[in-house]
XYZ file of N, CA and C in Angstrom:
321
model
N 94.872 98.808 100.979
C 94.629 100.214 100.996
C 94.981 100.808 102.352
N 94.906 100.021 103.400
C 95.196 100.537 104.724
C 96.628 100.980 104.904
N 97.552 100.443 104.084
C 98.951 100.849 104.235
C 99.192 102.268 103.739
N 98.239 102.849 103.020
C 98.414 104.198 102.501
C 98.265 105.275 103.567
N 97.772 104.917 104.743
C 97.589 105.912 105.793
C 98.778 105.965 106.743
N 99.702 105.045 106.602
C 100.859 104.991 107.484
C 102.096 105.530 106.780
N 103.000 106.197 107.529
C 104.256 106.637 106.907
C 105.107 105.421 106.540
N 105.819 105.536 105.435
C 106.615 104.409 104.955
C 108.112 104.591 105.196
N 108.518 105.773 105.595
C 109.936 106.022 105.838
C 110.379 105.213 107.049
N 111.540 104.614 106.920
C 112.089 103.801 107.996
C 113.605 103.917 107.953
N 114.216 103.997 109.116
C 115.673 104.035 109.191
C 116.170 102.680 109.672
N 117.130 102.133 108.944
C 117.730 100.856 109.304
C 119.230 101.074 109.389
N 119.805 100.777 110.538
C 121.246 100.918 110.706
C 121.928 99.579 110.428
N 122.776 99.581 109.409
C 123.537 98.394 109.036
C 124.985 98.802 108.836
N 125.913 97.887 109.049
C 127.315 98.224 108.811
C 127.518 98.680 107.364
N 128.351 99.695 107.140
C 128.537 100.236 105.789
C 129.096 99.227 104.791
N 129.723 98.179 105.271
C 130.280 97.177 104.362
C 129.257 96.111 103.965
N 128.037 96.189 104.488
C 126.986 95.247 104.115
C 126.687 95.389 102.628
N 126.606 94.264 101.932
C 126.376 94.323 100.485
C 124.944 94.780 100.191
N 124.773 95.352 99.018
C 123.444 95.759 98.584
C 122.501 94.560 98.602
N 122.965 93.412 98.130
C 122.126 92.208 98.113
C 121.662 91.840 99.516
N 122.543 91.952 100.501
C 122.173 91.629 101.882
C 121.194 92.637 102.461
N 121.344 93.900 102.089
C 120.410 94.930 102.557
C 119.015 94.649 101.999
N 118.942 94.373 100.712
C 117.644 94.100 100.093
C 117.035 92.827 100.689
N 117.840 91.792 100.875
C 117.337 90.562 101.495
C 116.789 90.847 102.890
N 117.490 91.680 103.647
C 117.041 92.057 104.993
C 115.677 92.732 104.934
N 115.508 93.672 104.016
C 114.233 94.374 103.894
C 113.112 93.436 103.462
N 113.404 92.538 102.531
C 112.375 91.616 102.064
C 112.005 90.595 103.137
N 112.979 90.153 103.914
C 112.694 89.224 105.025
C 111.786 89.872 106.058
N 111.953 91.173 106.247
C 111.127 91.906 107.212
C 109.765 92.265 106.631
N 109.518 91.852 105.405
C 108.254 92.137 104.708
C 107.983 93.638 104.636
N 109.030 94.370 104.245
C 108.919 95.820 104.106
C 107.903 96.198 103.028
N 107.869 95.416 101.949
C 106.941 95.703 100.853
C 105.600 95.019 101.105
N 104.542 95.697 100.714
C 103.201 95.145 100.881
C 102.988 93.955 99.953
N 102.178 93.021 100.387
C 101.737 91.939 99.510
C 100.501 92.440 98.772
N 100.517 92.299 97.457
C 99.445 92.803 96.616
C 98.517 91.644 96.240
N 97.227 91.859 96.364
C 96.252 90.839 95.986
C 96.482 90.432 94.536
N 96.410 89.163 94.270
C 96.648 88.656 92.928
C 98.064 88.141 92.746
N 98.963 88.497 93.668
C 100.310 87.944 93.656
C 101.275 88.524 92.646
N 100.908 89.636 92.002
C 101.807 90.238 91.025
C 101.970 91.719 91.324
N 103.198 92.121 91.569
C 103.510 93.524 91.829
C 104.976 93.750 91.502
N 105.283 94.946 91.042
C 106.649 95.293 90.642
C 107.077 96.560 91.357
N 108.307 96.554 91.867
C 108.907 97.731 92.484
C 110.272 97.964 91.861
N 110.644 99.238 91.771
C 111.997 99.616 91.346
C 112.700 100.160 92.579
N 113.835 99.567 92.914
C 114.644 100.039 94.039
C 115.623 101.077 93.521
N 115.632 102.247 94.178
C 116.499 103.338 93.739
C 117.307 103.920 94.881
N 118.448 104.450 94.529
C 119.282 105.303 95.375
C 120.027 106.199 94.398
N 119.464 107.337 94.094
C 119.998 108.255 93.091
C 119.830 107.726 91.671
N 119.714 106.421 91.503
C 119.485 105.786 90.203
C 118.869 104.408 90.471
N 118.271 103.786 89.478
C 117.707 102.450 89.680
C 118.805 101.430 90.001
N 118.558 100.629 91.017
C 119.513 99.610 91.445
C 119.014 98.195 91.184
N 117.696 98.002 91.273
C 117.143 96.658 91.140
C 115.660 96.723 90.841
N 115.152 95.611 90.351
C 113.716 95.418 90.199
C 113.340 94.269 91.124
N 112.307 94.501 91.911
C 111.792 93.496 92.844
C 110.362 93.211 92.419
N 110.033 91.934 92.309
C 108.677 91.561 91.907
C 108.127 90.538 92.888
N 106.883 90.708 93.243
C 106.241 89.788 94.177
C 106.268 88.362 93.613
N 106.193 88.216 92.296
C 106.144 86.902 91.688
C 107.525 86.292 91.441
N 108.591 87.031 91.712
C 109.955 86.505 91.565
C 110.471 86.001 92.908
N 111.324 85.007 92.863
C 111.939 84.481 94.083
C 113.005 85.421 94.640
N 113.612 86.203 93.771
C 114.663 87.128 94.219
C 114.721 88.342 93.297
N 115.277 89.446 93.801
C 115.384 90.650 92.968
C 116.375 90.462 91.828
N 116.233 91.307 90.824
C 117.203 91.348 89.723
C 117.890 92.700 89.799
N 119.200 92.651 89.926
C 119.981 93.863 90.152
C 120.490 94.453 88.846
N 120.492 95.773 88.793
C 121.023 96.522 87.655
C 122.460 96.948 87.895
N 122.950 96.699 89.094
C 124.314 97.033 89.504
C 124.912 95.810 90.178
N 126.187 95.866 90.474
C 126.857 94.778 91.187
C 126.331 94.738 92.621
N 125.520 93.746 92.926
C 124.863 93.662 94.236
C 125.809 93.276 95.366
N 127.040 92.915 95.027
C 128.017 92.586 96.083
C 128.726 93.836 96.606
N 128.512 94.968 95.934
C 129.130 96.219 96.405
C 128.577 96.591 97.771
N 129.402 97.217 98.606
C 128.913 97.638 99.920
C 127.862 98.734 99.788
N 126.895 98.705 100.674
C 125.801 99.669 100.624
C 126.329 101.107 100.699
N 127.437 101.300 101.389
C 127.997 102.649 101.528
C 128.409 103.250 100.188
N 128.621 102.427 99.174
C 129.038 102.945 97.865
C 127.874 103.543 97.084
N 126.666 103.452 97.610
C 125.493 103.976 96.922
C 124.970 105.263 97.547
N 125.753 105.867 98.423
C 125.322 107.099 99.063
C 126.490 108.036 99.276
N 126.236 109.100 100.008
C 127.268 110.087 100.304
C 127.293 110.335 101.804
N 128.470 110.566 102.323
C 128.594 110.900 103.734
C 128.186 109.797 104.681
N 128.281 108.543 104.226
C 127.947 107.430 105.096
C 126.459 107.135 105.208
N 125.633 107.911 104.512
C 124.184 107.692 104.561
C 123.693 107.293 103.169
N 122.831 106.328 103.159
C 122.257 105.863 101.905
C 120.735 105.941 102.035
N 120.111 106.514 101.051
C 118.659 106.596 101.045
C 118.130 105.710 99.917
N 117.454 104.649 100.299
C 116.852 103.743 99.325
C 115.359 104.030 99.235
N 114.820 103.884 98.042
C 113.390 104.079 97.863
C 112.867 102.995 96.920
N 111.755 102.405 97.295
C 111.064 101.469 96.420
C 109.931 102.221 95.741
N 109.966 102.270 94.415
C 108.868 102.875 93.651
C 107.960 101.749 93.169
N 106.707 101.816 93.548
C 105.723 100.810 93.138
C 105.400 101.009 91.664
N 105.536 99.959 90.884
C 105.317 100.027 89.445
C 104.099 99.187 89.049
N 103.141 99.137 89.963
C 101.875 98.427 89.770
C 102.102 96.970 89.378
N 101.235 96.441 88.535
C 101.362 95.049 88.105
C 102.039 94.945 86.734
N 102.858 95.929 86.397
C 103.582 95.873 85.122
C 104.522 94.678 85.104
N 104.743 94.146 83.914
C 105.628 92.991 83.737
C 107.025 93.334 84.251
N 107.495 92.681 85.318
C 108.798 93.033 85.874
C 109.958 92.767 84.913
N 109.816 91.757 84.059
C 110.868 91.486 83.080
C 111.025 92.637 82.107
N 109.902 93.200 81.673
C 109.932 94.354 80.768
C 110.511 95.578 81.492
N 110.082 95.805 82.723
C 110.594 96.935 83.510
C 112.109 96.814 83.649
N 112.591 95.614 83.976
C 114.027 95.399 84.119
C 114.754 95.669 82.806
N 114.220 95.150 81.705
C 114.866 95.334 80.397
C 114.951 96.810 80.030
N 113.889 97.565 80.278
C 113.892 98.992 79.963
C 114.933 99.730 80.812
N 114.972 99.428 82.086
C 115.954 100.081 82.963
C 117.384 99.703 82.575
N 117.600 98.435 82.236
C 118.935 97.983 81.826
C 119.388 98.679 80.554
N 118.429 99.064 79.714
C 118.740 99.775 78.468
C 118.845 101.280 78.686
N 118.657 101.717 79.938
C 118.784 103.136 80.244
C 117.536 103.942 79.994
N 116.387 103.262 79.858
C 115.123 103.946 79.603
C 114.198 103.852 80.809
N 113.362 104.843 80.964
C 112.323 104.821 81.994
C 111.172 103.968 81.476
N 110.798 102.909 82.183
C 109.698 102.073 81.699
C 108.365 102.794 81.789
N 107.482 102.483 80.871
C 106.138 103.064 80.904
C 105.335 102.390 81.995
N 104.384 103.120 82.519
C 103.508 102.553 83.554
C 102.299 101.949 82.950
């Protein structure tokens, strides 16, 4: 609960040719996302559209786009804004399937 009092916006400068997968790995290595008690949490990574589902219980994210694409291809004017939407303890496999089918998953 203490993380709710701190701002979450952060700027990270990376070369524009860095792949989306490498950017996400960088953020996860830095422990950008909170650890949730119970070990189960789901986030949707977005930049204008859903890009990936990240789950605390998964070893790696599951991408909805080609994760080898350069990060610069997900933004405009050389700037990319990524946002992690917390999807509580919802089943990440279901969340991924709904997003892959073009639907907004229920909370």
